[in-house]
PDB file of C-alpha atoms in Angstrom:
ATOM      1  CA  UNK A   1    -211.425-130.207 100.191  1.00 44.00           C
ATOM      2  CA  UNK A   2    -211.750-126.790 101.307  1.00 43.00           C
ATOM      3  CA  UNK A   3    -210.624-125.100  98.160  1.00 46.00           C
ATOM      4  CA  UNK A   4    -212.522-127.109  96.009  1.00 46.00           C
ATOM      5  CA  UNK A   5    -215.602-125.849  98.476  1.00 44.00           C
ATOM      6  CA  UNK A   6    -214.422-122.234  98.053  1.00 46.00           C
ATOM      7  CA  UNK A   7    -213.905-122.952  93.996  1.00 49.00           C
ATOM      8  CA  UNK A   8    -217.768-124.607  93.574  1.00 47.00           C
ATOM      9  CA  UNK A   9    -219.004-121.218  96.572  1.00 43.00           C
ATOM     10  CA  UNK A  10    -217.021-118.757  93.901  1.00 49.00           C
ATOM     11  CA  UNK A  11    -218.470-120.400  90.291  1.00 49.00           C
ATOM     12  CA  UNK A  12    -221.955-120.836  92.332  1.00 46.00           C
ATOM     13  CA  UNK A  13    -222.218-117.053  93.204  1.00 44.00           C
ATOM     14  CA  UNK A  14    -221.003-115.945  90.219  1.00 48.00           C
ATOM     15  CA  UNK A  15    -223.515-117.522  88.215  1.00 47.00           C
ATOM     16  CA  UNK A  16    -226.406-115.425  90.730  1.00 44.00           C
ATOM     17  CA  UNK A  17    -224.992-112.527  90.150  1.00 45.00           C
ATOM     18  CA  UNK A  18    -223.537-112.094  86.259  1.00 42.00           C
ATOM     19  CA  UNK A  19    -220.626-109.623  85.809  1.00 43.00           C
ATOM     20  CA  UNK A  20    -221.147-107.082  83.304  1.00 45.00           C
ATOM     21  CA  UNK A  21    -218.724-104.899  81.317  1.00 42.00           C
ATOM     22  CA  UNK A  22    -218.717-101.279  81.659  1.00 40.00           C
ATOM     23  CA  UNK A  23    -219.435-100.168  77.855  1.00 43.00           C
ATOM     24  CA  UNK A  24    -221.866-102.897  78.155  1.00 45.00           C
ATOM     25  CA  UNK A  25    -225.761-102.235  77.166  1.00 43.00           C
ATOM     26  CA  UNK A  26    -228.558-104.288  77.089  1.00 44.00           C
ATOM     27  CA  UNK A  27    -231.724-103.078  75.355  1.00 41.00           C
ATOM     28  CA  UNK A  28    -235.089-104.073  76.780  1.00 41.00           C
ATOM     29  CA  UNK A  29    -235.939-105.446  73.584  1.00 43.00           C
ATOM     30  CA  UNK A  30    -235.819-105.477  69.927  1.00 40.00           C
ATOM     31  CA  UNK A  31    -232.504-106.008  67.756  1.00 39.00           C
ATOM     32  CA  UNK A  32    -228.896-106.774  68.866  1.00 41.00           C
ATOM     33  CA  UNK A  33    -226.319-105.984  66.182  1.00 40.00           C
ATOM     34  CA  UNK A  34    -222.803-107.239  66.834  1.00 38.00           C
ATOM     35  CA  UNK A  35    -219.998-105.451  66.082  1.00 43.00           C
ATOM     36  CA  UNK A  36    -218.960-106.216  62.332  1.00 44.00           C
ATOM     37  CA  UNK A  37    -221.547-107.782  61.509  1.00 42.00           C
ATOM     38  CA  UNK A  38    -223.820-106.412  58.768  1.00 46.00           C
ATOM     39  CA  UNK A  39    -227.505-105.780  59.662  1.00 45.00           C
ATOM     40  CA  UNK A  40    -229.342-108.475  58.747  1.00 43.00           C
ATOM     41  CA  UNK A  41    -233.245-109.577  58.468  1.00 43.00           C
ATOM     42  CA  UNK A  42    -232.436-111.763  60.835  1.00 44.00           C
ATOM     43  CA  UNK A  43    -232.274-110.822  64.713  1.00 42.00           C
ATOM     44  CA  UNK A  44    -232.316-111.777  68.346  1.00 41.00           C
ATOM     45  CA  UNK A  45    -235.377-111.559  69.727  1.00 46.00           C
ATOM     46  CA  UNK A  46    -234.582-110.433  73.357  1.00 43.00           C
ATOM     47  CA  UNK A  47    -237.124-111.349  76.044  1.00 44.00           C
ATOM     48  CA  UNK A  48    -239.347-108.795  78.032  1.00 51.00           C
ATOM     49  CA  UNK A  49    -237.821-107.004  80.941  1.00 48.00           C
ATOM     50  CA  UNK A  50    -238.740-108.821  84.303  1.00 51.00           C
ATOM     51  CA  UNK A  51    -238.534-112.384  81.914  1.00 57.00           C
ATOM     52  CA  UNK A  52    -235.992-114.784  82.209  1.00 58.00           C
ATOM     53  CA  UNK A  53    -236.048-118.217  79.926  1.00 60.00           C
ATOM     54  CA  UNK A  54    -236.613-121.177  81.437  1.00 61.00           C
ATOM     55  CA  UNK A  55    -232.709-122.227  81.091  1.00 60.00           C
ATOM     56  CA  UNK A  56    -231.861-118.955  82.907  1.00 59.00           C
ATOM     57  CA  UNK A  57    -234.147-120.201  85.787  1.00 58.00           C
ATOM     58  CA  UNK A  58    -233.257-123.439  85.837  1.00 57.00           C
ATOM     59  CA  UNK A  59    -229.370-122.038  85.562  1.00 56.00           C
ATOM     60  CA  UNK A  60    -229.966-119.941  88.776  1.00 54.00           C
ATOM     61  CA  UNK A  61    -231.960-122.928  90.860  1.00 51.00           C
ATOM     62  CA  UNK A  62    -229.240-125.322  90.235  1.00 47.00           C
ATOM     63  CA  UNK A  63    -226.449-122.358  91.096  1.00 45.00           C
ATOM     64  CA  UNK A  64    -228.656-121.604  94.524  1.00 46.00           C
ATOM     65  CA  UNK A  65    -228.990-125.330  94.957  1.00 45.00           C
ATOM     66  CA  UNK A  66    -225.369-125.463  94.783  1.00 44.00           C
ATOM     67  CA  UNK A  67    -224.692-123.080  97.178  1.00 46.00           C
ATOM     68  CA  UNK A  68    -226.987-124.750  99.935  1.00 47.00           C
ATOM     69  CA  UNK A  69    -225.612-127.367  99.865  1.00 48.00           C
ATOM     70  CA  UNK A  70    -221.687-126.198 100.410  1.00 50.00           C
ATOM     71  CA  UNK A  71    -223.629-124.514 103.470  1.00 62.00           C
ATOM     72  CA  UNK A  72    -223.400-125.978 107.126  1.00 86.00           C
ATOM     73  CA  UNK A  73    -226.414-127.980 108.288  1.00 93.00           C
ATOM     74  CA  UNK A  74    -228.643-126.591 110.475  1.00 96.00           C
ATOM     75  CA  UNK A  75    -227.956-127.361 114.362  1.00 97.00           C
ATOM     76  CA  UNK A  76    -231.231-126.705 116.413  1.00 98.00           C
ATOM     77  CA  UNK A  77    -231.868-126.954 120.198  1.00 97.00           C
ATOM     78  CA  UNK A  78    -235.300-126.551 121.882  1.00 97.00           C
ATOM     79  CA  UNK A  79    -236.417-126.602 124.944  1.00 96.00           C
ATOM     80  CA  UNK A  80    -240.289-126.910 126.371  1.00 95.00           C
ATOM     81  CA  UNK A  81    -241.641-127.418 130.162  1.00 94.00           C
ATOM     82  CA  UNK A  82    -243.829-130.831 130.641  1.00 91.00           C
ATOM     83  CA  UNK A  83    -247.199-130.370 128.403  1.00 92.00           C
ATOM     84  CA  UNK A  84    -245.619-128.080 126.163  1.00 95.00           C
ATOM     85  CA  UNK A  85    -246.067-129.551 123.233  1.00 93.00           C
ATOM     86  CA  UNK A  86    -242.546-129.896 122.501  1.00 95.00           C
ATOM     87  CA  UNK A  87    -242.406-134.150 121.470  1.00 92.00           C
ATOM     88  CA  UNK A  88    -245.113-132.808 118.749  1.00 93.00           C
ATOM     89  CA  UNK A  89    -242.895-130.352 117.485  1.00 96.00           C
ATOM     90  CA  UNK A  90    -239.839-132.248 117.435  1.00 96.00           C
ATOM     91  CA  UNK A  91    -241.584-134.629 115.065  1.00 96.00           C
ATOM     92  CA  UNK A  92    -242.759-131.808 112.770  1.00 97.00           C
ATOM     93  CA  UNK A  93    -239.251-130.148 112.584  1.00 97.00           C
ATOM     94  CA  UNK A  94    -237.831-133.783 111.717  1.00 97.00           C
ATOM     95  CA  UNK A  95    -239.973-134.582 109.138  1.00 96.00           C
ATOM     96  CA  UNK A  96    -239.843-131.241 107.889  1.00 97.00           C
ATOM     97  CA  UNK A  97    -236.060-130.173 107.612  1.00 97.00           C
ATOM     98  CA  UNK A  98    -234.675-133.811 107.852  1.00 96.00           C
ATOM     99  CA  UNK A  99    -232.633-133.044 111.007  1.00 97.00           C
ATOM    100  CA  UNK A 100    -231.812-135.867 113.334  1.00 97.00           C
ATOM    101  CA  UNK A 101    -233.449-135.542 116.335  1.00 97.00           C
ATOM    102  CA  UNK A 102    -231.440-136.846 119.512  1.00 96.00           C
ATOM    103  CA  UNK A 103    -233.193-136.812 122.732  1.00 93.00           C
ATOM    104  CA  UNK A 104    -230.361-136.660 126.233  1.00 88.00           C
ATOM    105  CA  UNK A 105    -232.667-139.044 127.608  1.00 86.00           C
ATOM    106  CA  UNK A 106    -233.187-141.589 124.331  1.00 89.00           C
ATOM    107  CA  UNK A 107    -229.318-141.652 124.107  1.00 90.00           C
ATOM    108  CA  UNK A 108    -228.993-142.618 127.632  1.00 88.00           C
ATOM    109  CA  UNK A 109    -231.460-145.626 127.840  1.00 88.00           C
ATOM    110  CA  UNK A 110    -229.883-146.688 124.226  1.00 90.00           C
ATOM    111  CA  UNK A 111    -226.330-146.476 125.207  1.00 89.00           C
ATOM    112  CA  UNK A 112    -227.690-148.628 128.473  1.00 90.00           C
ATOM    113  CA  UNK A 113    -229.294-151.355 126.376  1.00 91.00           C
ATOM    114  CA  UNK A 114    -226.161-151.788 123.903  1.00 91.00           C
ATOM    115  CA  UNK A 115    -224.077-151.809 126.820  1.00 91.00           C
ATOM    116  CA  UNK A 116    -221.418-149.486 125.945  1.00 88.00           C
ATOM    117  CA  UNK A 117    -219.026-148.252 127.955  1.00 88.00           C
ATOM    118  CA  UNK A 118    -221.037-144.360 128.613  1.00 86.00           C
ATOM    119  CA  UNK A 119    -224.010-146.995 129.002  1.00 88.00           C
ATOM    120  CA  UNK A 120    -222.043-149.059 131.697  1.00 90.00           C
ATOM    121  CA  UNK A 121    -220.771-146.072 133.737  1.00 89.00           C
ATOM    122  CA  UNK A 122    -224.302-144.646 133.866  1.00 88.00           C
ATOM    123  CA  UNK A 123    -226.069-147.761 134.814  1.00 89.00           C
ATOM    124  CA  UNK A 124    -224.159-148.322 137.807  1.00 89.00           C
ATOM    125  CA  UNK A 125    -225.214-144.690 139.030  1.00 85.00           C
ATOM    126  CA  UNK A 126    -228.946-145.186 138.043  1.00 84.00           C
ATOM    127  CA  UNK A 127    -228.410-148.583 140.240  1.00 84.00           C
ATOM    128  CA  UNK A 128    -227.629-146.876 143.098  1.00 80.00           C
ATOM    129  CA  UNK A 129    -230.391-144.074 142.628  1.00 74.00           C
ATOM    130  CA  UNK A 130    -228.035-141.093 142.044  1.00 79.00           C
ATOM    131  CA  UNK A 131    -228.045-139.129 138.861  1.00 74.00           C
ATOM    132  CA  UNK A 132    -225.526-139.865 136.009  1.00 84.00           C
ATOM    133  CA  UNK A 133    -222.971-137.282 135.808  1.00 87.00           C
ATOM    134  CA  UNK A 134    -222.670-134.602 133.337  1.00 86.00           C
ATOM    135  CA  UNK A 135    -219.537-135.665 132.404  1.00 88.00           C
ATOM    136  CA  UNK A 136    -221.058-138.926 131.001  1.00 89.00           C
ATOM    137  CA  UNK A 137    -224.171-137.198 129.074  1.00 90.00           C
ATOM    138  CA  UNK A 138    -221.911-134.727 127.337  1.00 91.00           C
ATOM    139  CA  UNK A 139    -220.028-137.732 126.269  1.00 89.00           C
ATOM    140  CA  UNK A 140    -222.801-139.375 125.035  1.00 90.00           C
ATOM    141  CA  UNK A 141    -224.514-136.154 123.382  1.00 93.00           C
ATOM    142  CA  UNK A 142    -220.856-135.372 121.674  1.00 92.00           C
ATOM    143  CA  UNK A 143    -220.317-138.894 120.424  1.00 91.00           C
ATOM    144  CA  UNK A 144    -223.187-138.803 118.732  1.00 93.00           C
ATOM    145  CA  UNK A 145    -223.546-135.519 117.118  1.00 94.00           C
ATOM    146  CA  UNK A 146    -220.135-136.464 115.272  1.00 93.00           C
ATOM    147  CA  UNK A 147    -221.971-139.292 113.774  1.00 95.00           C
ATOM    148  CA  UNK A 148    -222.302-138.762 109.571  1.00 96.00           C
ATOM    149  CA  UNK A 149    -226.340-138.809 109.395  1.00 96.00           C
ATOM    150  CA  UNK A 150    -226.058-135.710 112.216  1.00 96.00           C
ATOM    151  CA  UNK A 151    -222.812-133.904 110.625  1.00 95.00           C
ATOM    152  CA  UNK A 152    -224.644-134.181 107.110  1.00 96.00           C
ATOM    153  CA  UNK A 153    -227.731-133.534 107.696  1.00 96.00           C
ATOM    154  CA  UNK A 154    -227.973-131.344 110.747  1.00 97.00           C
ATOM    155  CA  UNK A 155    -229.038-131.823 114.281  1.00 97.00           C
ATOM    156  CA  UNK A 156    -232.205-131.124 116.836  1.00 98.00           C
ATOM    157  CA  UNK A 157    -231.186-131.563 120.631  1.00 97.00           C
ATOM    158  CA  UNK A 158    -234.060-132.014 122.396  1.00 95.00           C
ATOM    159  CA  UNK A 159    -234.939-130.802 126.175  1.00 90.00           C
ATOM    160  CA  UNK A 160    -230.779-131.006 126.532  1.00 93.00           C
ATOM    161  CA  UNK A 161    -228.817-129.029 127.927  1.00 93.00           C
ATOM    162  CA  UNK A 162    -231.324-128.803 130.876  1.00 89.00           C
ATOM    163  CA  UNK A 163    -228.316-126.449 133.547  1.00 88.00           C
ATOM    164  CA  UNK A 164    -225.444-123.960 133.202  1.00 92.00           C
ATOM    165  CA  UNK A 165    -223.178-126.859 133.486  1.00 91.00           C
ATOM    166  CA  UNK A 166    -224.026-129.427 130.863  1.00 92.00           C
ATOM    167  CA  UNK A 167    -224.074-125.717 128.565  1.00 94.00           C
ATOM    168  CA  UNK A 168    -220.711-125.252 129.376  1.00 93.00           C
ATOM    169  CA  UNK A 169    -219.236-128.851 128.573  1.00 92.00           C
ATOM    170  CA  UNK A 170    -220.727-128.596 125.420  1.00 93.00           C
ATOM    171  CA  UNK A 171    -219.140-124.972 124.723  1.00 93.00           C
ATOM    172  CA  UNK A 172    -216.367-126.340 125.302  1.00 92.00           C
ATOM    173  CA  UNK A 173    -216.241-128.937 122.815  1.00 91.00           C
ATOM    174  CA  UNK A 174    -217.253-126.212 120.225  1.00 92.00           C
ATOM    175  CA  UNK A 175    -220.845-127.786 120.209  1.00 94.00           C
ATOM    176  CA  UNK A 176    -222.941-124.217 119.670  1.00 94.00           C
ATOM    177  CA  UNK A 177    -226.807-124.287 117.892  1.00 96.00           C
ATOM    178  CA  UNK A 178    -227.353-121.952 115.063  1.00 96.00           C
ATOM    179  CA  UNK A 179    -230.820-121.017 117.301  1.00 97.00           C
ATOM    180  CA  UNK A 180    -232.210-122.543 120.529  1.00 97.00           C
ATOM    181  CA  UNK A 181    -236.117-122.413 119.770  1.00 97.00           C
ATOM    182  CA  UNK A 182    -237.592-122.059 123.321  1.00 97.00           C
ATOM    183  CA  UNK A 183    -241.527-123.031 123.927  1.00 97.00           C
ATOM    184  CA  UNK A 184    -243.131-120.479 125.825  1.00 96.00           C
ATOM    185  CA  UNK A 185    -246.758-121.611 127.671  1.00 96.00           C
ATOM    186  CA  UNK A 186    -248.350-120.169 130.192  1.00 96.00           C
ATOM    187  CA  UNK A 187    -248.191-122.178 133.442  1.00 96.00           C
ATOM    188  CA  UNK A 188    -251.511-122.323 134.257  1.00 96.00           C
ATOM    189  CA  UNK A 189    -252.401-123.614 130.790  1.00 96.00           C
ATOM    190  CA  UNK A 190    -249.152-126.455 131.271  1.00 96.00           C
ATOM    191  CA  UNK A 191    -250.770-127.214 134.483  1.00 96.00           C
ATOM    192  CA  UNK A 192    -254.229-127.682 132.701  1.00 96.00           C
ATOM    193  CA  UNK A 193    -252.616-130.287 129.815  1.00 95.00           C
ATOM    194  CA  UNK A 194    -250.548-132.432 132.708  1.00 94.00           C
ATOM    195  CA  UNK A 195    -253.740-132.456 135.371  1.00 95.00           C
ATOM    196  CA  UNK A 196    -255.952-133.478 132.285  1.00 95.00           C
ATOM    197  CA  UNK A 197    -253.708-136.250 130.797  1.00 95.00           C
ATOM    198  CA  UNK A 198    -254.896-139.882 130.749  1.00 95.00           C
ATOM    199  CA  UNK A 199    -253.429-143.156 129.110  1.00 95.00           C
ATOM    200  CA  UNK A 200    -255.676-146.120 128.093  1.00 95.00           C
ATOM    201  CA  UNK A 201    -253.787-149.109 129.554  1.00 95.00           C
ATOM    202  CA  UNK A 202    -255.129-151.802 126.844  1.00 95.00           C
ATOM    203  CA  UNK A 203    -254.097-149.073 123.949  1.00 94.00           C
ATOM    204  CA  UNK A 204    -251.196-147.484 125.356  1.00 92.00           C
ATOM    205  CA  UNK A 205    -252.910-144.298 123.815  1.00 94.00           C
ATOM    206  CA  UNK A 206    -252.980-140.737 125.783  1.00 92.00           C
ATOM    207  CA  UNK A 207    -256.242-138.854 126.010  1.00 94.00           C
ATOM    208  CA  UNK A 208    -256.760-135.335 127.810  1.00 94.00           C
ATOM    209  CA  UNK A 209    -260.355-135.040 129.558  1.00 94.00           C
ATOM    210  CA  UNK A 210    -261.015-131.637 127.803  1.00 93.00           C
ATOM    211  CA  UNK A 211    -259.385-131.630 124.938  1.00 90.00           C
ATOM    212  CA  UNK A 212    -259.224-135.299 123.458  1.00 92.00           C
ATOM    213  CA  UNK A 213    -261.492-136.609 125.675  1.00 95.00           C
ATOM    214  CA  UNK A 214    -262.226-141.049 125.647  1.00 95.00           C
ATOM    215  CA  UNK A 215    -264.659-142.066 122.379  1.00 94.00           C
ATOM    216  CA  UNK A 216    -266.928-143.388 124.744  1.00 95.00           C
ATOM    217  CA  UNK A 217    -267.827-144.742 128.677  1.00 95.00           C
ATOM    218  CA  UNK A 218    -266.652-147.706 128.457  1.00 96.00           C
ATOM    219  CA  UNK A 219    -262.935-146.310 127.338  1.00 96.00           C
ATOM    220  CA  UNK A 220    -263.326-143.467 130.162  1.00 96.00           C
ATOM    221  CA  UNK A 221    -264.227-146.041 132.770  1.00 96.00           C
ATOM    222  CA  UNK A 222    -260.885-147.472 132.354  1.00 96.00           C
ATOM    223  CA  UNK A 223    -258.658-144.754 131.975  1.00 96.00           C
ATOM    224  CA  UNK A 224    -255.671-144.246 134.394  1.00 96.00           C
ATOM    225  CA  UNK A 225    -253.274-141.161 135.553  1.00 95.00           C
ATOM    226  CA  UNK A 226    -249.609-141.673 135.983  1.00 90.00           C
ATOM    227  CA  UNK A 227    -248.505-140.973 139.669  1.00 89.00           C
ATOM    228  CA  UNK A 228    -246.876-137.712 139.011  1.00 87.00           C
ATOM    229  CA  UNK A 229    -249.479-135.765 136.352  1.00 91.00           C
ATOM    230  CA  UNK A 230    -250.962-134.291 139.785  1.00 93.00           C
ATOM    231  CA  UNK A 231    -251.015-130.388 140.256  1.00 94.00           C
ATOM    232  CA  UNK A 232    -249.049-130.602 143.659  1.00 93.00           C
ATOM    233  CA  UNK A 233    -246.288-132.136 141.801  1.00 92.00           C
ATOM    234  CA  UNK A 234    -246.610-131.265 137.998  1.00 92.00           C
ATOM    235  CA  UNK A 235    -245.739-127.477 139.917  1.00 94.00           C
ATOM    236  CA  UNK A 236    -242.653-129.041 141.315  1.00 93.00           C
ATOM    237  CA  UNK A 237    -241.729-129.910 138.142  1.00 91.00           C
ATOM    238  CA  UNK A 238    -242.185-126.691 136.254  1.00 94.00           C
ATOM    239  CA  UNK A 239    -240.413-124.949 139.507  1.00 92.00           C
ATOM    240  CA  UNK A 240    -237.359-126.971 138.385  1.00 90.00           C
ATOM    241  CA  UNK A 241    -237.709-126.344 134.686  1.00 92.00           C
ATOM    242  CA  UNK A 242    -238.029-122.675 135.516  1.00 93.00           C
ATOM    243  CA  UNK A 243    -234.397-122.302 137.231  1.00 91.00           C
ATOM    244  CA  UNK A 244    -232.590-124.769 134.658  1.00 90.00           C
ATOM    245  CA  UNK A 245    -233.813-122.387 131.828  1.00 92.00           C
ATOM    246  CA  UNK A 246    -232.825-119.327 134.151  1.00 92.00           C
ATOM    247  CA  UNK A 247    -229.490-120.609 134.249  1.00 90.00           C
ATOM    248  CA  UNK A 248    -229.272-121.368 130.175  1.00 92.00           C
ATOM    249  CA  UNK A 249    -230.345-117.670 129.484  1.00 90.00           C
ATOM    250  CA  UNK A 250    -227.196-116.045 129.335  1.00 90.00           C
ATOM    251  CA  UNK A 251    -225.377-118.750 127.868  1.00 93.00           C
ATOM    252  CA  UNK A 252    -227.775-118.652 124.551  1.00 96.00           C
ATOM    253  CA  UNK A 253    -228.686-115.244 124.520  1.00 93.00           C
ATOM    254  CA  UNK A 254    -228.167-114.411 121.281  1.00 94.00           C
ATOM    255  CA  UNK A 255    -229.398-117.533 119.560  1.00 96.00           C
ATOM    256  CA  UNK A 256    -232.397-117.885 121.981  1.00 96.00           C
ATOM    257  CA  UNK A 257    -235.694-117.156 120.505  1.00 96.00           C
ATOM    258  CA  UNK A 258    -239.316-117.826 122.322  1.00 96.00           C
ATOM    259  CA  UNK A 259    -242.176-119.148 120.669  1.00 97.00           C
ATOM    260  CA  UNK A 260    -245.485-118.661 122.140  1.00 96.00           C
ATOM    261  CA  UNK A 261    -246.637-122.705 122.575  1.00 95.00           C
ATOM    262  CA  UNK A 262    -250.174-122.100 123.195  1.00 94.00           C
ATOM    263  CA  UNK A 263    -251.526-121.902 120.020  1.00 94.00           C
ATOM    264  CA  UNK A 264    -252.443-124.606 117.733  1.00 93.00           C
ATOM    265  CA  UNK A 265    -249.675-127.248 117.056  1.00 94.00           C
ATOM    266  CA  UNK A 266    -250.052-125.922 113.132  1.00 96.00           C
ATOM    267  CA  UNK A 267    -249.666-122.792 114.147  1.00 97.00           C
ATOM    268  CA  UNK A 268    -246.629-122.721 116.590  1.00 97.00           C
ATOM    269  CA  UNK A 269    -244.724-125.077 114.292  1.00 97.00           C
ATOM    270  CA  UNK A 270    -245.486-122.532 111.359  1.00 97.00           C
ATOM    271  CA  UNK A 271    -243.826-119.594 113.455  1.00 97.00           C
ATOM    272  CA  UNK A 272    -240.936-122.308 114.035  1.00 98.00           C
ATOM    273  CA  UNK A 273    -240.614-123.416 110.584  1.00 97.00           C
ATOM    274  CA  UNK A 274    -240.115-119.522 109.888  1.00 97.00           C
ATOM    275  CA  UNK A 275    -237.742-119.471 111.765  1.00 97.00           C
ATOM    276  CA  UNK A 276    -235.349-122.260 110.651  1.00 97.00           C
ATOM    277  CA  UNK A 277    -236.032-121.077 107.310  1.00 96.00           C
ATOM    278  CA  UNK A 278    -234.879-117.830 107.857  1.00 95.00           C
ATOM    279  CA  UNK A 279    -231.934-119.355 109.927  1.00 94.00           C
ATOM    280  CA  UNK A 280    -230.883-121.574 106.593  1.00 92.00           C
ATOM    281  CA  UNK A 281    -231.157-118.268 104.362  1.00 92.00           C
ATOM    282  CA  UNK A 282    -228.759-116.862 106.293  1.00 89.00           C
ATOM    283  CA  UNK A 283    -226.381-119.374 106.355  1.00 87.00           C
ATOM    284  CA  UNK A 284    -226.526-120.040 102.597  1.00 82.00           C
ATOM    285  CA  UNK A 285    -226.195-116.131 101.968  1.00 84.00           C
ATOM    286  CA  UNK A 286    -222.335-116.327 104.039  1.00 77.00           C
ATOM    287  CA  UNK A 287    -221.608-119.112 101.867  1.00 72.00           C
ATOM    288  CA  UNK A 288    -222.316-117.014  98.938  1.00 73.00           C
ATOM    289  CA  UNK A 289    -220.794-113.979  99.829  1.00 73.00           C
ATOM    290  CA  UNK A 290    -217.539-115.988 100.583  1.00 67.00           C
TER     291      UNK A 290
END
């Protein structure tokens, strides 16, 4: 497998960049005359400098499409306080890059509800009110980023790993992102979105007073706040975040890059779209080059 990968990475990058001879010449344009032959009335027209046919292009697309493909998928984390923005984001980056997006939390209520054996072992701690062990995440965050759809097509981890330890299990299982895409909001402004936030109980659909405020009275008059989305304890929360993501710093330092959440939605996911872009250039150029 791996030398026909290396064969298909060799033919690929030779084909986008075309070995010449060194008593080779090409003329910008006008008449090629091969050796031995006798001139004739009839020549090759070469095309303009700068101008390639459309069977060169199409030659060179399929030879680049080649080589992103032998390339490694991209593996993403991110990682946003409450109110961040972070779910929206998620679903941009998904739809966008076809990465499948696994959420610590999803994984665990799933595992729970097909009764598995993670699921088993973690229920019986959320029975008894204690938090599940990080031994049991990891397991369930590993198990399923072997799965074909996330080893083919690439992988977002979402909000996870959340402390220094859950970073270390999964270095030690080799499980590294290619960039850890870090929300950055100001916490007064995070504070503002969770203080804000209402649901419509007969809906199920989330409203913020200022900025997507009810269609009318009669939606507002029955409009309710969870328990928690209070500024006493949204602060608590964010306190928390703060020291997990202390912790992760060093850890990710060189594939950690912030992203400044308190712009539009459009225009923080086109900064992270840059991003991954960039990060898949880079990863087909190795292949290339190999």
């Amino acid at each position: 497998m791996a030398s026909s990968m290396a064969a298909a990475c060799t033919a690929a990058a030779a084909s986008l960049s075309p070995a010449q001879s060194a008593n080779q010449r090409t003329p910008a344009q006008g008449r090629v005359l091969f050796p031995g032959a006798a001139p004739s009335s009839r020549s090759l027209r070469l095309s303009p400098a700068g101008r390639r046919s459309p069977a060169t292009r199409s030659s060179r697309r399929a030879a680049k499409a080649v080589v992103a493909a032998l390339a490694d998928p991209l593996k993403v984390m991110i990682a946003g306080a409450p109110a961040s923005g972070k779910g929206t984001q998620c679903e941009l980056i998904k739809a966008k890059f076809g990465l499948v997006h696994i959420s610590a939390g999803d994984l665990l209520r799933a595992e729970i509800a097909a009764g598995s054996e993670n699921g088993k072992q973690a229920k019986e701690f959320m029975e008894k009110g204690q938090l599940v062990p990080d031994e049991i995440v990891v397991n369930m965050v590993k198990e399923r980023l072997l799965q074909p759809d996330a080893q083919e097509n690439g992988w977002l981890l979402d909000g996870y790993p959340r402390s220094y330890s859950q970073a270390m299990a999964l270095e030690t299982l080799g499980i590294r992102p290619d960039i850890f895409i870090l929300l950055d909001v100001p916490e007064e402004l995070l504070v503002e979105r969770v203080v804000g936030r209402r649901s419509d109980p007969v809906t199920g659909k989330i409203y913020h007073l200022k900025y997507s405020p009810p269609e009318n009275e009669e939606i507002a008059s029955r409009l309710t706040q969870r328990f928690d989305d209070t500024e006493e304890k949204v602060k608590l929360r964010l306190q928390t975040y703060y020291q997990n993501i202390d912790s992760l710093l060093t850890t990710y330092e060189d594939v950690i890059v912030k992203v400044k959440g308190d712009a539009t939605k459009e225009e923080v996911f086109s900064e992270i779209e840059k991003l991954l872009s960039s990060s898949l250039d880079k990863k087909t150029e190795i292949v290339a080059s190999a």
